[in-house]
Amino acid sequence: MKPKSLGLLSILGLTLLITACSKNEDEMDNMALSNTITIQNVLDSKPLVESGTFKNTGASPLIMPGESVSFQFSAGKGQAISFATMYGWSNDLFFAPENPGIKLYKEDGTPIEGDISAQIKLWDNGTRINQHPGQSVSHPGVAEASSKNIKEVNGTDDQGNTYAPAKDLLNATLHYDGNSLFTLTIKNTSGNTANPTPFSPGVWAISYIAGGNLLNPKILFEAGTLTANGLTNLSEMGDNSLIGNYVKEQTGIFTPLSPVLVVVYNGIENPIYTVGQKDAGKGLKKLAQMGNAADLAAYLKTVKGVKNVYVLSAEGSTVLLPRIGNQDGSKVSQKLDVSNGDRIAVATMYGLSNDWFFASKGNGVDAMLKGDISNTISLFDNGTAVNQFPGASITQFNLAGTPIAEDKNIEEVPNPNAFTTLPSIPNIIKVTLE
């Protein structure tokens, strides 16, 4: 039989062991660990913000003398509308404004309205030998082929055929409908000229503008170069399907992301925002409208339960640019010191919007997670500025505009929404923890 004292020592030892283990576990719970957060703009961006096709809605898709067509679009300061339609009684002529298109606002931001016909020109596609307009015995596929650069037809073509000025054949007028919306009306006025002709179904498009420059200032053609992208089918046969598909493929989403706010917190709910409530006036409005996180970051540093706040800027350009061509989108990284129980939340502006921001859903994510957490991010409307077409607005701050105030609750942005269909969020912003 063992002495009773040994039994007491064993119990005492076991108690000390349990106490030590508990203490070690507590220390591990409070131990600061390293985790690195990386945020990247992974959007496969497109250069055109809007595009479409047009045709007569009557019995024939052709726009005959005296008839007209209209289409509506959104635009911001510095953007321009481009379109093209075939001069029907020709081998390969088309109407279009000179690049980069018809500007839609004056320098002071006033919308341009009224007759803009003087900006429309007649162009030779260079793929067929010209014949007298309206009196050709040939047609596409039979008329003698050519391989010349696109050039303007100003009174006479290279075969000596004469034409009335384009502004006498085609009348174009702009009307501003409000809220950055325009209507362009194209009317066939060739009936009382020496060159009466139908117009074919056509195509139109608008380029994004970033940093004051259009991403694609030569959308449909480039004078002095060979035709491309389906313009030949339009100018020879009045078939707008190929060039319509081309501009459709080039149309989509382009947006930078603002410097990214990252907050580490413990024991509280997500301190950045609350869905269903109005902006708290602590700096989120400035982040959502302007991409400026400084005020919100300063406020968060005073909140009990917030451990660390970071604002991450891309090297060189500050904002996170999307993927353009073969160039990957910008990314930023930050090493975080975190403990068990800590949570992480992020926020960054959808740069070409009125007040949309990407942010962690709900109460953020467990700071101990590893891997891709992009599916924890969503897009929200801050409710402090009237929404307009993202990337085509006169009131978006990052397009040199002044947002129009509104007072609504913060809500998730639906997809598709009233303006456009967005890619899935993980195809716009990628967030990883390592």
Short mmCIF file of C-alpha atoms in Angstrom, two decimals, residues 7-411:
data_model
loop_
_atom_site.label_atom_id
_atom_site.label_comp_id
_atom_site.label_asym_id
_atom_site.label_seq_id
_atom_site.Cartn_x
_atom_site.Cartn_y
_atom_site.Cartn_z
CA GLY A 7 -1.69 10.20 -2.98
CA LEU A 8 -1.98 13.79 -1.81
CA LEU A 9 1.15 14.71 -3.70
CA SER A 10 -0.26 13.08 -6.83
CA ILE A 11 -3.48 15.06 -6.51
CA LEU A 12 -1.51 18.22 -5.87
CA GLY A 13 0.67 17.53 -8.90
CA LEU A 14 -2.34 16.90 -11.08
CA THR A 15 -3.91 20.16 -9.90
CA LEU A 16 -0.74 22.08 -10.67
CA LEU A 17 -0.55 20.44 -14.10
CA ILE A 18 -4.15 21.39 -14.89
CA THR A 19 -3.53 24.92 -13.66
CA ALA A 20 -0.38 25.18 -15.80
CA CYS A 21 -2.21 23.88 -18.86
CA SER A 22 -5.04 26.35 -18.33
CA LYS A 23 -2.53 29.14 -17.93
CA ASN A 24 -0.73 28.12 -21.11
CA GLU A 25 -4.00 27.98 -23.00
CA ASP A 26 -4.93 31.43 -21.74
CA GLU A 27 -1.53 32.73 -22.77
CA MET A 28 -1.96 31.18 -26.22
CA ASP A 29 -5.39 32.77 -26.52
CA ASN A 30 -3.85 36.17 -25.79
CA MET A 31 -0.71 35.57 -27.81
CA ALA A 32 -0.31 37.93 -30.77
CA LEU A 33 0.04 36.06 -34.05
CA SER A 34 0.92 37.33 -37.49
CA ASN A 35 -1.51 37.35 -40.37
CA THR A 36 -1.07 39.20 -43.63
CA ILE A 37 -4.04 40.65 -45.48
CA THR A 38 -3.84 41.25 -49.24
CA ILE A 39 -6.45 43.12 -51.27
CA GLN A 40 -6.30 43.13 -55.08
CA ASN A 41 -8.44 44.67 -57.80
CA VAL A 42 -8.94 41.61 -60.04
CA LEU A 43 -11.57 43.13 -62.32
CA ASP A 44 -11.07 42.23 -65.99
CA SER A 45 -11.94 45.75 -67.06
CA LYS A 46 -13.63 46.91 -70.27
CA PRO A 47 -12.98 50.22 -72.06
CA LEU A 48 -16.60 51.02 -72.99
CA VAL A 49 -19.15 52.03 -70.39
CA GLU A 50 -22.20 51.76 -72.68
CA SER A 51 -22.98 50.66 -76.23
CA GLY A 52 -25.85 49.49 -78.37
CA THR A 53 -27.40 49.28 -81.80
CA PHE A 54 -30.27 51.16 -83.38
CA LYS A 55 -32.69 50.65 -86.26
CA ASN A 56 -36.05 51.81 -87.52
CA THR A 57 -38.81 50.17 -85.51
CA GLY A 58 -41.25 50.19 -88.41
CA ALA A 59 -41.87 47.54 -91.07
CA SER A 60 -38.30 47.97 -92.34
CA PRO A 61 -35.16 48.41 -90.22
CA LEU A 62 -33.95 51.03 -92.73
CA ILE A 63 -34.26 54.70 -91.86
CA MET A 64 -35.79 56.20 -94.99
CA PRO A 65 -35.81 59.92 -95.92
CA GLY A 66 -38.02 61.77 -93.46
CA GLU A 67 -37.76 59.05 -90.79
CA SER A 68 -35.80 59.15 -87.54
CA VAL A 69 -34.53 56.97 -84.70
CA SER A 70 -33.59 57.83 -81.10
CA PHE A 71 -31.64 56.17 -78.31
CA GLN A 72 -30.82 57.12 -74.73
CA PHE A 73 -27.55 56.89 -72.80
CA SER A 74 -25.75 58.23 -69.73
CA ALA A 75 -22.54 60.25 -69.81
CA GLY A 76 -20.21 62.31 -67.66
CA LYS A 77 -18.06 65.34 -68.35
CA GLY A 78 -15.37 64.62 -70.95
CA GLN A 79 -17.16 61.61 -72.42
CA ALA A 80 -18.38 61.51 -76.03
CA ILE A 81 -20.93 59.61 -78.10
CA SER A 82 -19.78 57.78 -81.23
CA PHE A 83 -22.08 56.16 -83.79
CA ALA A 84 -22.06 54.88 -87.36
CA THR A 85 -24.72 54.15 -89.99
CA MET A 86 -24.37 53.24 -93.68
CA TYR A 87 -25.08 55.66 -96.52
CA GLY A 88 -27.46 53.14 -98.05
CA TRP A 89 -27.07 53.95 -101.76
CA SER A 90 -23.30 53.51 -101.80
CA ASN A 91 -20.77 50.73 -102.03
CA ASP A 92 -19.05 51.36 -98.68
CA LEU A 93 -19.78 54.81 -97.26
CA PHE A 94 -20.91 55.52 -93.73
CA PHE A 95 -21.88 58.45 -91.52
CA ALA A 96 -20.10 59.00 -88.21
CA PRO A 97 -18.72 61.86 -86.10
CA GLU A 98 -14.99 62.40 -86.11
CA ASN A 99 -13.13 60.76 -83.22
CA PRO A 100 -13.40 60.80 -80.29
CA GLY A 101 -17.09 61.48 -80.94
CA ILE A 102 -19.53 64.20 -79.99
CA LYS A 103 -18.74 65.82 -76.65
CA LEU A 104 -21.72 66.03 -74.34
CA TYR A 105 -20.82 68.75 -71.83
CA LYS A 106 -19.24 72.17 -71.97
CA GLU A 107 -16.12 72.83 -69.92
CA ASP A 108 -18.26 74.18 -67.07
CA GLY A 109 -20.29 70.98 -66.96
CA THR A 110 -23.35 72.34 -68.75
CA PRO A 111 -24.99 69.65 -70.94
CA ILE A 112 -24.82 70.27 -74.69
CA GLU A 113 -28.20 70.23 -76.41
CA GLY A 114 -29.65 70.96 -79.82
CA ASP A 115 -28.50 70.42 -83.39
CA ILE A 116 -25.05 68.83 -83.61
CA SER A 117 -25.35 67.83 -87.29
CA ALA A 118 -22.29 69.88 -88.25
CA GLN A 119 -20.16 67.32 -86.38
CA ILE A 120 -21.34 64.42 -88.56
CA LYS A 121 -19.15 63.44 -91.51
CA LEU A 122 -19.33 61.04 -94.42
CA TRP A 123 -16.55 58.43 -94.58
CA ASP A 124 -15.26 56.00 -97.19
CA ASN A 125 -14.53 52.58 -95.68
CA GLY A 126 -11.92 51.91 -98.40
CA THR A 127 -13.05 48.35 -99.20
CA ARG A 128 -15.00 48.95 -102.45
CA ILE A 129 -14.44 51.16 -105.50
CA ASN A 130 -16.97 53.98 -105.33
CA GLN A 131 -19.64 54.45 -107.99
CA HIS A 132 -22.16 57.21 -108.51
CA PRO A 133 -24.36 57.27 -105.38
CA GLY A 134 -27.71 55.62 -105.99
CA GLN A 135 -26.92 54.64 -109.56
CA SER A 136 -24.56 51.69 -109.08
CA VAL A 137 -25.25 48.47 -110.95
CA SER A 138 -23.03 46.70 -108.43
CA HIS A 139 -23.61 45.58 -104.90
CA PRO A 140 -21.36 44.28 -102.10
CA GLY A 141 -19.57 41.15 -103.21
CA VAL A 142 -19.73 42.27 -106.87
CA ALA A 143 -18.44 45.85 -106.77
CA GLU A 144 -14.69 45.94 -107.31
CA ALA A 145 -12.83 45.37 -104.07
CA SER A 146 -10.33 47.86 -102.70
CA SER A 147 -7.94 47.98 -99.79
CA LYS A 148 -7.55 51.63 -98.86
CA ASN A 149 -7.48 53.44 -95.57
CA ILE A 150 -10.63 55.02 -94.20
CA LYS A 151 -10.90 58.65 -95.29
CA GLU A 152 -13.43 61.45 -95.15
CA VAL A 153 -15.60 62.14 -98.20
CA ASN A 154 -15.75 65.92 -98.30
CA GLY A 155 -17.85 66.92 -101.30
CA THR A 156 -16.32 64.41 -103.75
CA ASP A 157 -14.90 60.90 -103.43
CA ASP A 158 -11.75 59.52 -105.06
CA GLN A 159 -13.77 58.64 -108.19
CA GLY A 160 -15.03 62.18 -108.62
CA ASN A 161 -18.60 61.45 -107.46
CA THR A 162 -20.21 64.39 -105.71
CA TYR A 163 -22.18 64.40 -102.44
CA ALA A 164 -24.23 66.89 -100.50
CA PRO A 165 -22.70 67.87 -97.15
CA ALA A 166 -23.26 65.23 -94.48
CA LYS A 167 -25.13 67.76 -92.31
CA ASP A 168 -27.71 68.16 -95.11
CA LEU A 169 -28.24 64.41 -95.40
CA LEU A 170 -28.34 63.55 -91.69
CA ASN A 171 -29.71 65.68 -88.88
CA ALA A 172 -28.55 64.85 -85.35
CA THR A 173 -29.93 66.47 -82.21
CA LEU A 174 -29.13 66.02 -78.53
CA HIS A 175 -31.58 66.41 -75.67
CA TYR A 176 -30.57 66.35 -72.01
CA ASP A 177 -33.13 64.35 -70.04
CA GLY A 178 -31.63 65.09 -66.62
CA ASN A 179 -29.70 62.94 -64.15
CA SER A 180 -26.82 62.52 -66.67
CA LEU A 181 -29.16 61.02 -69.30
CA PHE A 182 -29.19 62.14 -72.95
CA THR A 183 -31.32 61.27 -75.97
CA LEU A 184 -29.73 61.38 -79.43
CA THR A 185 -32.12 61.58 -82.40
CA ILE A 186 -30.89 60.83 -85.91
CA LYS A 187 -33.15 61.97 -88.75
CA ASN A 188 -32.76 61.19 -92.45
CA THR A 189 -32.99 64.56 -94.18
CA SER A 190 -31.57 63.44 -97.54
CA GLY A 191 -34.92 63.46 -99.36
CA ASN A 192 -34.67 67.03 -100.63
CA THR A 193 -31.03 66.77 -101.74
CA ALA A 194 -29.36 65.44 -104.86
CA ASN A 195 -28.36 62.36 -102.84
CA PRO A 196 -31.50 60.81 -101.32
CA THR A 197 -30.58 57.60 -99.52
CA PRO A 198 -31.77 55.29 -96.77
CA PHE A 199 -29.65 54.83 -93.65
CA SER A 200 -28.88 51.37 -92.34
CA PRO A 201 -29.29 50.09 -88.79
CA GLY A 202 -26.38 51.47 -86.82
CA VAL A 203 -24.19 51.13 -83.75
CA TRP A 204 -23.23 53.50 -80.92
CA ALA A 205 -20.82 53.48 -77.97
CA ILE A 206 -19.29 55.57 -75.17
CA SER A 207 -15.83 55.14 -73.70
CA TYR A 208 -14.95 55.25 -70.01
CA ILE A 209 -12.88 58.22 -68.93
CA ALA A 210 -10.17 57.87 -66.28
CA GLY A 211 -7.65 60.46 -65.20
CA GLY A 212 -9.21 62.86 -67.69
CA ASN A 213 -8.52 60.55 -70.65
CA LEU A 214 -10.89 58.36 -72.65
CA LEU A 215 -9.91 54.71 -72.43
CA ASN A 216 -10.84 54.21 -76.10
CA PRO A 217 -11.02 57.46 -78.12
CA LYS A 218 -11.26 55.55 -81.45
CA ILE A 219 -14.07 53.11 -80.79
CA LEU A 220 -15.52 52.37 -84.24
CA PHE A 221 -12.80 53.37 -86.70
CA GLU A 222 -9.61 55.35 -87.18
CA ALA A 223 -9.16 57.63 -90.18
CA GLY A 224 -6.00 56.88 -92.12
CA THR A 225 -6.00 53.17 -91.22
CA LEU A 226 -7.66 50.06 -92.61
CA THR A 227 -11.16 49.21 -91.44
CA ALA A 228 -11.69 46.61 -88.70
CA ASN A 229 -14.08 45.03 -86.22
CA GLY A 230 -17.09 44.52 -88.48
CA LEU A 231 -17.30 48.04 -89.89
CA THR A 232 -17.02 46.62 -93.42
CA ASN A 233 -20.28 44.69 -93.05
CA LEU A 234 -21.96 47.86 -91.84
CA SER A 235 -20.58 50.15 -94.55
CA GLU A 236 -21.08 47.69 -97.44
CA MET A 237 -24.29 45.86 -96.51
CA GLY A 238 -25.84 47.85 -93.69
CA ASP A 239 -25.34 44.84 -91.42
CA ASN A 240 -24.64 46.09 -87.89
CA SER A 241 -24.45 42.67 -86.22
CA LEU A 242 -20.67 42.14 -86.31
CA ILE A 243 -19.70 45.61 -85.16
CA GLY A 244 -22.56 45.49 -82.66
CA ASN A 245 -21.11 42.31 -81.17
CA TYR A 246 -17.66 43.88 -81.15
CA VAL A 247 -18.70 46.90 -79.08
CA LYS A 248 -20.79 44.66 -76.81
CA GLU A 249 -17.70 42.58 -76.03
CA GLN A 250 -15.80 45.79 -75.22
CA THR A 251 -18.54 47.06 -72.91
CA GLY A 252 -18.64 46.32 -69.20
CA ILE A 253 -17.18 47.42 -65.90
CA PHE A 254 -14.16 49.59 -65.25
CA THR A 255 -13.44 50.98 -61.81
CA PRO A 256 -10.50 51.65 -59.55
CA LEU A 257 -10.73 50.90 -55.83
CA SER A 258 -9.86 53.61 -53.33
CA PRO A 259 -7.19 53.21 -50.63
CA VAL A 260 -8.42 50.31 -48.49
CA LEU A 261 -9.47 50.72 -44.86
CA VAL A 262 -8.61 47.70 -42.69
CA VAL A 263 -9.70 47.50 -39.05
CA VAL A 264 -8.86 44.86 -36.42
CA TYR A 265 -11.29 44.75 -33.48
CA ASN A 266 -12.48 42.56 -30.63
CA GLY A 267 -15.66 42.26 -28.57
CA ILE A 268 -17.76 44.62 -30.69
CA GLU A 269 -19.78 44.52 -33.90
CA ASN A 270 -18.38 45.69 -37.26
CA PRO A 271 -17.52 49.33 -36.47
CA ILE A 272 -17.51 50.53 -40.10
CA TYR A 273 -21.24 50.44 -40.95
CA THR A 274 -24.58 48.84 -40.18
CA VAL A 275 -26.96 47.70 -42.92
CA GLY A 276 -30.43 49.18 -42.59
CA GLN A 277 -29.19 52.24 -40.73
CA LYS A 278 -28.13 55.63 -42.06
CA ASP A 279 -24.55 56.76 -42.33
CA ALA A 280 -23.39 57.61 -38.81
CA GLY A 281 -21.49 60.73 -39.87
CA LYS A 282 -18.12 59.37 -38.76
CA GLY A 283 -16.33 59.48 -42.13
CA LEU A 284 -17.88 56.62 -44.12
CA LYS A 285 -19.64 59.12 -46.39
CA LYS A 286 -16.30 60.58 -47.45
CA LEU A 287 -14.93 57.09 -48.13
CA ALA A 288 -18.02 56.07 -50.14
CA GLN A 289 -18.28 59.30 -52.16
CA MET A 290 -14.66 60.38 -52.52
CA GLY A 291 -12.53 57.36 -51.66
CA ASN A 292 -11.00 59.24 -48.73
CA ALA A 293 -10.72 57.00 -45.65
CA ALA A 294 -8.78 59.43 -43.43
CA ASP A 295 -11.70 60.71 -41.33
CA LEU A 296 -13.19 57.26 -40.77
CA ALA A 297 -9.78 55.84 -39.83
CA ALA A 298 -9.23 58.65 -37.30
CA TYR A 299 -12.63 58.01 -35.74
CA LEU A 300 -12.17 54.24 -35.54
CA LYS A 301 -8.94 54.68 -33.61
CA THR A 302 -11.00 56.21 -30.79
CA VAL A 303 -13.55 53.37 -30.63
CA LYS A 304 -13.33 50.99 -27.67
CA GLY A 305 -12.63 47.48 -28.91
CA VAL A 306 -10.77 48.62 -32.04
CA LYS A 307 -7.17 47.41 -31.83
CA ASN A 308 -5.61 48.60 -35.09
CA VAL A 309 -6.62 50.66 -38.12
CA TYR A 310 -4.80 50.78 -41.44
CA VAL A 311 -5.33 52.65 -44.73
CA LEU A 312 -3.54 50.83 -47.56
CA SER A 313 -2.62 52.65 -50.76
CA ALA A 314 -1.26 51.18 -53.97
CA GLU A 315 2.31 52.14 -54.75
CA GLY A 316 2.58 54.84 -57.40
CA SER A 317 -1.10 55.57 -58.11
CA THR A 318 -2.68 55.36 -54.60
CA VAL A 319 -5.85 53.74 -56.00
CA LEU A 320 -6.06 50.07 -56.96
CA LEU A 321 -6.47 49.91 -60.74
CA PRO A 322 -8.22 46.96 -62.42
CA ARG A 323 -6.68 44.52 -64.84
CA ILE A 324 -6.11 46.31 -68.17
CA GLY A 325 -5.12 44.09 -71.09
CA ASN A 326 -2.32 41.82 -69.90
CA GLN A 327 -1.47 43.99 -66.91
CA ASP A 328 -2.73 42.60 -63.60
CA GLY A 329 -4.71 44.79 -61.26
CA SER A 330 -3.08 46.62 -58.35
CA LYS A 331 -2.83 45.06 -54.91
CA VAL A 332 -1.83 46.05 -51.38
CA SER A 333 -0.74 43.99 -48.38
CA GLN A 334 -0.41 44.60 -44.66
CA LYS A 335 1.01 42.45 -41.84
CA LEU A 336 -1.45 42.29 -38.94
CA ASP A 337 -0.79 41.38 -35.30
CA VAL A 338 -3.92 39.54 -34.19
CA SER A 339 -5.09 37.34 -31.33
CA ASN A 340 -7.78 34.71 -30.88
CA GLY A 341 -11.16 36.42 -30.82
CA ASP A 342 -10.04 39.30 -33.04
CA ARG A 343 -12.02 40.13 -36.16
CA ILE A 344 -11.11 41.94 -39.37
CA ALA A 345 -13.25 44.21 -41.56
CA VAL A 346 -12.34 46.16 -44.69
CA ALA A 347 -13.89 48.93 -46.80
CA THR A 348 -13.00 50.56 -50.12
CA MET A 349 -14.90 52.74 -52.59
CA TYR A 350 -16.23 51.54 -55.95
CA GLY A 351 -14.30 54.41 -57.49
CA LEU A 352 -16.59 55.27 -60.43
CA SER A 353 -19.82 55.46 -58.43
CA ASN A 354 -21.70 58.09 -56.49
CA ASP A 355 -21.48 56.41 -53.06
CA TRP A 356 -20.96 52.66 -53.41
CA PHE A 357 -18.39 50.87 -51.29
CA PHE A 358 -17.11 47.31 -50.94
CA ALA A 359 -16.98 46.07 -47.35
CA SER A 360 -16.87 42.97 -45.20
CA LYS A 361 -20.35 41.55 -44.69
CA GLY A 362 -21.88 41.29 -41.22
CA ASN A 363 -19.37 41.24 -38.39
CA GLY A 364 -16.28 40.85 -40.54
CA VAL A 365 -14.15 37.70 -40.42
CA ASP A 366 -12.23 35.72 -37.82
CA ALA A 367 -8.71 37.13 -37.76
CA MET A 368 -7.31 33.61 -37.50
CA LEU A 369 -8.70 32.54 -40.89
CA LYS A 370 -6.33 31.67 -43.71
CA GLY A 371 -6.94 31.74 -47.45
CA ASP A 372 -9.25 33.51 -49.87
CA ILE A 373 -12.02 35.37 -48.04
CA SER A 374 -13.38 37.30 -51.05
CA ASN A 375 -16.81 35.73 -50.58
CA THR A 376 -17.14 37.65 -47.31
CA ILE A 377 -17.14 40.98 -49.20
CA SER A 378 -20.21 42.68 -50.64
CA LEU A 379 -21.07 45.97 -52.36
CA PHE A 380 -23.13 48.54 -50.46
CA ASP A 381 -24.90 51.81 -51.24
CA ASN A 382 -24.12 54.40 -48.57
CA GLY A 383 -27.43 56.20 -49.14
CA THR A 384 -25.87 59.67 -49.06
CA ALA A 385 -25.76 60.46 -52.80
CA VAL A 386 -28.20 59.98 -55.67
CA ASN A 387 -27.04 57.08 -57.82
CA GLN A 388 -26.26 57.47 -61.52
CA PHE A 389 -24.78 55.12 -64.10
CA PRO A 390 -21.40 54.02 -62.65
CA GLY A 391 -18.68 55.55 -64.79
CA ALA A 392 -21.06 57.77 -66.80
CA SER A 393 -22.25 60.55 -64.52
CA ILE A 394 -21.88 64.30 -64.19
CA THR A 395 -22.15 64.12 -60.37
CA GLN A 396 -19.64 61.40 -59.47
CA PHE A 397 -16.76 62.87 -57.48
CA ASN A 398 -14.06 60.91 -59.29
CA LEU A 399 -15.41 62.16 -62.63
CA ALA A 400 -14.97 65.76 -61.43
CA GLY A 401 -18.59 66.04 -60.32
CA THR A 402 -20.42 67.02 -57.14
CA PRO A 403 -22.68 64.30 -55.69
CA ILE A 404 -26.39 65.10 -55.23
CA ALA A 405 -27.26 64.51 -51.58
CA GLU A 406 -29.86 61.99 -50.45
CA ASP A 407 -30.72 60.53 -47.05
CA LYS A 408 -31.35 56.78 -47.16
CA ASN A 409 -30.30 53.73 -45.18
CA ILE A 410 -27.18 51.78 -46.08
CA GLU A 411 -28.21 48.83 -48.24
#
